[in-house]
XYZ file of C-alpha atoms in Angstrom:
409
model
C 0.017 -0.016 -0.006
C 1.096 3.643 -0.341
C 3.810 4.983 2.011
C 3.010 6.326 5.452
C 1.886 9.968 5.681
C 5.112 10.574 7.559
C 7.524 11.964 4.867
C 10.825 10.195 4.295
C 13.906 11.963 5.624
C 15.619 14.564 3.445
C 18.776 13.574 1.606
C 20.183 17.073 2.022
C 23.840 17.177 3.182
C 27.130 15.575 2.198
C 27.168 11.936 1.139
C 30.644 10.483 1.728
C 32.197 7.038 1.566
C 31.030 6.509 -1.995
C 32.528 4.879 -5.064
C 31.034 6.172 -8.296
C 30.198 3.532 -10.888
C 31.803 3.992 -14.335
C 29.986 6.592 -16.276
C 27.962 7.795 -13.285
C 29.696 11.174 -13.089
C 32.859 12.850 -14.487
C 35.221 11.228 -11.954
C 37.613 8.392 -11.993
C 35.689 5.169 -11.474
C 36.203 3.691 -8.019
C 37.644 6.854 -6.531
C 36.410 7.974 -3.111
C 33.665 10.363 -3.939
C 31.214 12.699 -2.306
C 27.858 14.081 -3.374
C 26.380 17.210 -1.913
C 22.572 17.517 -1.898
C 20.717 20.701 -1.092
C 16.961 21.293 -1.335
C 16.600 18.028 -3.183
C 19.128 18.870 -5.934
C 22.686 17.804 -6.411
C 24.917 20.801 -5.644
C 28.298 19.266 -6.014
C 29.875 15.925 -6.949
C 33.469 14.978 -7.090
C 36.420 13.447 -5.301
C 35.929 13.470 -1.555
C 39.370 15.072 -1.033
C 38.198 18.037 -3.155
C 35.004 18.787 -1.193
C 34.659 22.615 -1.137
C 34.982 24.241 2.284
C 31.568 25.832 2.101
C 29.989 22.360 2.373
C 31.970 21.224 5.393
C 29.381 22.237 7.947
C 26.516 20.316 6.303
C 25.008 17.139 7.762
C 26.901 13.977 6.781
C 25.575 10.751 5.303
C 28.056 7.825 5.428
C 27.787 5.677 2.318
C 29.928 2.979 3.944
C 31.993 2.455 0.788
C 28.921 1.645 -1.352
C 28.932 1.853 -5.117
C 26.851 4.802 -6.319
C 24.883 4.877 -9.584
C 22.182 7.154 -10.957
C 18.636 6.018 -10.051
C 17.370 3.330 -12.332
C 14.873 4.184 -15.075
C 12.257 1.693 -16.326
C 11.343 3.194 -19.664
C 8.694 0.736 -20.984
C 5.953 -0.736 -18.713
C 2.292 -1.579 -18.828
C 2.048 -1.504 -15.051
C -1.675 -0.647 -14.619
C -4.038 -3.462 -15.551
C -6.635 -5.829 -14.198
C -6.195 -9.539 -13.616
C -3.275 -11.653 -14.790
C -2.645 -14.161 -17.600
C -0.785 -17.114 -16.097
C -3.084 -19.489 -17.958
C -1.811 -18.106 -21.271
C 1.738 -18.795 -20.122
C 0.695 -22.399 -19.689
C -0.912 -22.445 -23.169
C 2.249 -21.222 -24.814
C 4.257 -23.852 -22.911
C 1.847 -26.371 -24.415
C 2.660 -25.176 -27.919
C 0.345 -22.260 -28.727
C 1.976 -19.220 -30.342
C 1.544 -15.623 -29.233
C -0.589 -14.952 -32.321
C -2.712 -18.105 -31.778
C -3.464 -17.053 -28.222
C -4.432 -13.573 -29.425
C -6.663 -14.899 -32.238
C -8.437 -17.177 -29.739
C -9.578 -14.173 -27.655
C -6.664 -14.202 -25.215
C -3.731 -11.882 -25.233
C -4.301 -8.182 -24.877
C -8.089 -8.424 -25.187
C -8.331 -10.620 -22.090
C -6.499 -7.928 -20.080
C -8.864 -5.377 -21.554
C -11.892 -7.269 -20.126
C -10.299 -7.459 -16.635
C -9.171 -3.805 -16.736
C -12.595 -2.539 -17.782
C -14.188 -4.522 -14.909
C -11.809 -3.143 -12.295
C -12.438 0.080 -10.438
C -9.853 2.838 -10.405
C -9.068 2.064 -6.794
C -8.692 -1.618 -7.559
C -6.236 -0.821 -10.357
C -4.302 1.502 -8.098
C -3.957 -1.071 -5.364
C -2.720 -3.849 -7.702
C -0.346 -1.549 -9.605
C 1.014 -0.069 -6.321
C 2.120 -3.463 -5.139
C 4.049 -3.939 -8.415
C 5.509 -0.487 -8.310
C 6.773 -1.003 -4.770
C 8.832 -3.958 -5.914
C 10.456 -1.904 -8.667
C 11.122 1.031 -6.404
C 12.771 -1.166 -3.814
C 15.328 -2.183 -6.422
C 16.296 1.457 -7.128
C 13.873 2.630 -9.836
C 13.558 6.415 -9.703
C 11.626 7.080 -12.918
C 9.186 4.863 -14.781
C 6.979 4.953 -17.874
C 3.450 3.606 -17.512
C 1.333 3.025 -20.614
C -2.399 2.744 -20.996
C -3.728 0.419 -23.685
C -5.778 -2.050 -21.670
C -8.886 0.115 -21.619
C -9.420 0.743 -25.358
C -12.343 3.064 -24.632
C -12.142 6.639 -23.413
C -13.403 6.104 -19.876
C -11.116 3.075 -19.293
C -7.974 4.620 -20.885
C -8.627 7.657 -18.719
C -8.911 5.350 -15.681
C -5.504 3.765 -16.378
C -3.776 7.073 -16.964
C -5.362 8.635 -13.779
C -3.974 5.646 -11.822
C -0.505 6.220 -13.295
C -0.603 9.904 -12.239
C -1.804 8.897 -8.738
C 1.078 6.388 -8.367
C 3.639 9.116 -9.119
C 2.120 11.415 -6.543
C 1.715 8.748 -3.879
C 5.194 7.322 -4.203
C 7.235 10.354 -5.065
C 8.545 8.923 -8.298
C 8.750 10.434 -11.753
C 6.032 8.758 -13.815
C 5.823 9.389 -17.598
C 2.414 8.443 -18.951
C 2.110 7.052 -22.454
C -1.228 6.815 -24.271
C -1.377 3.454 -26.029
C -4.975 3.538 -27.212
C -3.811 1.854 -30.427
C -2.733 -1.317 -28.666
C -5.349 -3.742 -29.949
C -8.888 -3.648 -31.355
C -11.538 -3.780 -28.696
C -14.210 -6.441 -29.234
C -16.824 -3.892 -30.186
C -14.653 -2.703 -33.084
C -13.799 -6.156 -34.476
C -13.222 -5.900 -38.199
C -13.349 -2.053 -38.072
C -9.735 -1.131 -37.438
C -9.943 2.141 -39.383
C -12.989 3.305 -37.439
C -11.247 2.525 -34.138
C -8.156 4.409 -35.288
C -10.410 7.423 -36.008
C -11.788 7.115 -32.454
C -8.239 7.088 -31.025
C -7.190 10.136 -33.034
C -10.298 12.268 -32.983
C -11.868 11.589 -29.562
C -9.689 9.717 -27.165
C -6.327 11.399 -27.615
C -7.610 15.011 -27.650
C -9.774 14.479 -24.585
C -7.022 12.817 -22.531
C -4.420 15.361 -23.634
C -6.698 18.203 -22.568
C -6.941 16.624 -19.141
C -3.110 16.585 -18.867
C -2.948 12.797 -18.730
C -0.615 12.149 -21.668
C 3.157 12.654 -21.868
C 3.745 10.631 -25.042
C 1.817 8.505 -27.566
C 2.612 4.877 -28.562
C 1.193 2.437 -31.138
C 1.539 -1.313 -31.547
C 2.482 -1.502 -35.178
C 2.324 -5.108 -36.210
C 0.465 -7.571 -38.391
C -1.777 -8.579 -35.488
C -2.368 -4.930 -34.430
C -2.201 -1.660 -36.451
C -0.905 -1.050 -39.946
C 1.665 1.524 -40.990
C -1.034 3.752 -42.411
C -3.037 3.622 -39.155
C 0.086 4.202 -37.150
C 0.880 7.311 -39.123
C -2.657 8.626 -38.555
C -2.031 8.291 -34.834
C 1.374 9.963 -35.091
C -0.156 12.891 -37.069
C -2.781 13.335 -34.421
C -0.147 13.328 -31.677
C 1.993 15.788 -33.586
C -0.969 18.178 -33.896
C -1.332 18.071 -30.105
C 2.367 18.611 -29.526
C 2.888 15.132 -28.069
C 6.042 13.055 -28.678
C 5.668 9.546 -30.060
C 7.119 6.129 -29.432
C 6.502 2.780 -31.170
C 6.179 -0.907 -30.505
C 8.202 -1.723 -33.630
C 9.378 -4.803 -35.435
C 8.666 -7.272 -32.661
C 7.167 -10.060 -34.779
C 8.022 -8.918 -38.281
C 9.679 -6.051 -40.175
C 6.861 -3.626 -40.791
C 9.031 -0.628 -41.538
C 7.694 0.949 -38.356
C 11.083 2.164 -37.215
C 11.552 4.326 -40.343
C 8.066 5.809 -39.874
C 8.708 6.522 -36.263
C 12.023 8.101 -37.026
C 10.374 10.514 -39.509
C 8.244 11.727 -36.616
C 11.250 12.139 -34.337
C 10.169 9.302 -32.064
C 11.668 9.120 -28.563
C 12.086 5.340 -28.950
C 11.364 2.204 -30.946
C 10.801 -0.763 -28.629
C 11.230 -4.572 -29.043
C 12.935 -4.282 -32.565
C 13.843 -7.997 -32.853
C 13.207 -7.740 -36.625
C 14.678 -4.253 -37.117
C 16.251 -3.784 -40.567
C 19.444 -1.874 -41.514
C 17.207 0.821 -43.022
C 15.434 1.156 -39.679
C 18.741 1.420 -37.862
C 19.946 4.146 -40.175
C 16.715 6.070 -39.727
C 16.869 5.796 -35.927
C 20.477 6.950 -35.912
C 19.598 10.030 -37.970
C 16.630 10.942 -35.752
C 18.334 10.196 -32.392
C 15.668 7.599 -31.616
C 16.560 5.241 -28.758
C 16.331 1.467 -29.282
C 14.581 -0.091 -26.274
C 15.477 -3.728 -25.726
C 12.932 -5.896 -23.903
C 14.575 -9.237 -23.074
C 11.729 -10.237 -20.716
C 9.260 -10.520 -23.585
C 11.879 -12.237 -25.760
C 12.453 -14.778 -22.983
C 8.836 -15.337 -22.044
C 7.820 -15.854 -25.690
C 10.798 -18.154 -26.215
C 11.751 -16.027 -29.212
C 14.840 -16.975 -31.228
C 15.220 -13.899 -33.472
C 17.711 -11.632 -31.736
C 17.639 -7.856 -32.055
C 20.485 -6.576 -34.290
C 22.710 -5.600 -31.415
C 25.989 -5.475 -33.268
C 24.538 -3.316 -36.049
C 22.938 -0.902 -33.492
C 26.245 -0.718 -31.671
C 28.151 -0.043 -34.866
C 25.669 2.689 -35.845
C 25.911 4.373 -32.471
C 22.213 4.050 -31.743
C 21.676 4.303 -27.927
C 20.259 1.080 -26.447
C 17.969 1.168 -23.377
C 16.792 -1.872 -21.418
C 13.438 -2.156 -19.729
C 11.156 -4.638 -17.913
C 8.229 -4.262 -20.372
C 6.243 -5.283 -17.330
C 2.882 -6.558 -18.584
C 0.615 -9.495 -17.619
C 0.984 -11.464 -20.819
C 4.496 -11.491 -22.197
C 6.812 -10.031 -19.525
C 5.495 -10.342 -16.015
C 8.839 -9.136 -14.706
C 9.444 -6.829 -11.714
C 13.231 -6.655 -11.719
C 15.172 -4.215 -13.869
C 18.449 -5.774 -12.690
C 17.277 -9.127 -14.016
C 16.630 -7.487 -17.379
C 20.115 -6.065 -17.331
C 21.393 -9.606 -16.836
C 19.253 -10.975 -19.654
C 20.328 -8.152 -21.959
C 23.865 -9.343 -21.334
C 23.329 -13.087 -21.499
C 20.659 -13.230 -24.242
C 21.448 -10.150 -26.346
C 25.209 -9.946 -25.675
C 25.347 -6.417 -24.309
C 28.436 -5.558 -22.361
C 28.000 -4.652 -18.653
C 28.601 -0.906 -19.327
C 26.024 -1.048 -22.105
C 23.491 -2.742 -19.884
C 24.024 -0.299 -16.995
C 23.702 2.716 -19.377
C 20.620 0.955 -20.712
C 18.822 1.089 -17.377
C 19.961 4.596 -16.535
C 21.228 7.144 -19.115
C 19.712 5.757 -22.303
C 16.479 4.736 -20.562
C 16.053 8.356 -19.338
C 16.620 9.560 -22.919
C 13.897 7.150 -24.180
C 11.479 9.068 -21.918
C 12.767 12.552 -22.753
C 14.156 12.788 -19.202
C 17.869 12.894 -20.143
C 18.346 16.303 -18.467
C 17.029 15.237 -15.086
C 17.369 11.472 -14.707
C 19.886 8.734 -15.370
C 22.874 10.825 -14.311
C 24.612 12.250 -11.244
C 25.328 15.856 -12.056
C 25.131 19.331 -10.555
C 21.716 20.943 -10.821
C 19.669 17.789 -11.335
C 17.206 16.255 -8.798
C 18.940 13.886 -6.335
C 18.087 10.410 -7.732
C 20.833 7.920 -6.943
C 21.287 4.460 -5.523
C 23.907 3.079 -3.156
C 24.683 -0.598 -3.701
C 26.320 -3.163 -1.437
C 28.605 -4.509 -4.210
C 32.308 -4.276 -4.899
C 32.064 -3.618 -8.648
C 29.448 -2.437 -11.127
C 29.470 -5.811 -12.991
C 27.739 -7.371 -9.983
C 24.578 -5.430 -10.728
C 24.189 -7.489 -13.945
C 25.753 -10.602 -12.488
C 23.672 -11.693 -9.475
C 20.386 -13.413 -10.084
C 17.775 -12.733 -7.408
C 20.014 -10.780 -5.127
C 19.022 -7.625 -3.171
C 22.105 -5.444 -3.391
C 20.423 -2.063 -2.616
C 21.760 -0.297 0.380
C 20.017 3.124 0.046
C 17.787 4.779 -2.492
C 17.673 8.539 -2.780
C 14.640 9.481 -4.889
C 13.477 13.025 -5.574
C 15.803 14.317 -2.865
C 14.467 12.030 -0.102
C 15.932 8.909 1.484
C 13.645 6.046 0.698
């Protein structure tokens, strides 16, 4: 349940006894470091021996030799939904494909039924329990998509819950409108009509209520076409909303090139991403979001083009893709491990993927995913000797202290 009304203690003061992880700040990795926090912002960071005299009188927080990283960022989740889909997991184990489950009335549509039946308070309570698990592991910013309502009142309900979660838990929540996630049953066979509803009614209303930070589409042969996706993107553009895309998960639809033309923040999944898509993403600065949890759960065998993305210099983020059907994962560190073991990322790439690049995928690169002067104090202290351990241990709990939005959590 939500935290106690008693506010967490302030992180203001001098944090000493720290070792900064590689890439965490402009300081030699492993050097004894200090971070000064004032009014919830980082005021100074550097070698402990160089701490300016004007900070000497401030309260001290002993890091105990912990490794310090920026707060983690989970940049692709579907955290708010009703019910669960463990039975579909069993069906897939028995041989059914993702598409076969969807065509039989399961998949996203089954979560739509459960989400529509749930009250806003019920959705808040279930999502809060999941969020608490992510926060305990050091997540300091998170994206939460809609897409399980597929009607104005129910999409609104999901997005309102996402906003409430951010307020209740003191965490940066970026809301993404995913009305074009699947066809609701009442629009079966009328994909174009539903796309019109998304563009002309749902998106403008929810944007006017301040519930949308970005817009996403599931562009795939079992979901929405390129033409329908572009209609959604044009509507978002007219409202001044950035776009993202579920792209090239099951086939190469050319979605990445389309998304890049609209300056998309990210293209996510991308197992079937083409060289043309990579080139377009590089030119637009679009982040590639890797979702190894879905790859693993679906027992996929078609790897994302990691080497080509690396060679092109496309930033790669890593996320849980938490959702009830294809990635019921609540550990971003586990995803970092899977990104290394399944996708062959290096440890530095994986750690950047759950901090720096993940923040960029949400448009939060100036405030999250880094330890720097002037940004909100969001950092994690870990009881590990080296950064590689964060992607090495399976099921461990290495967090020592989380500082989130300038408070000690």
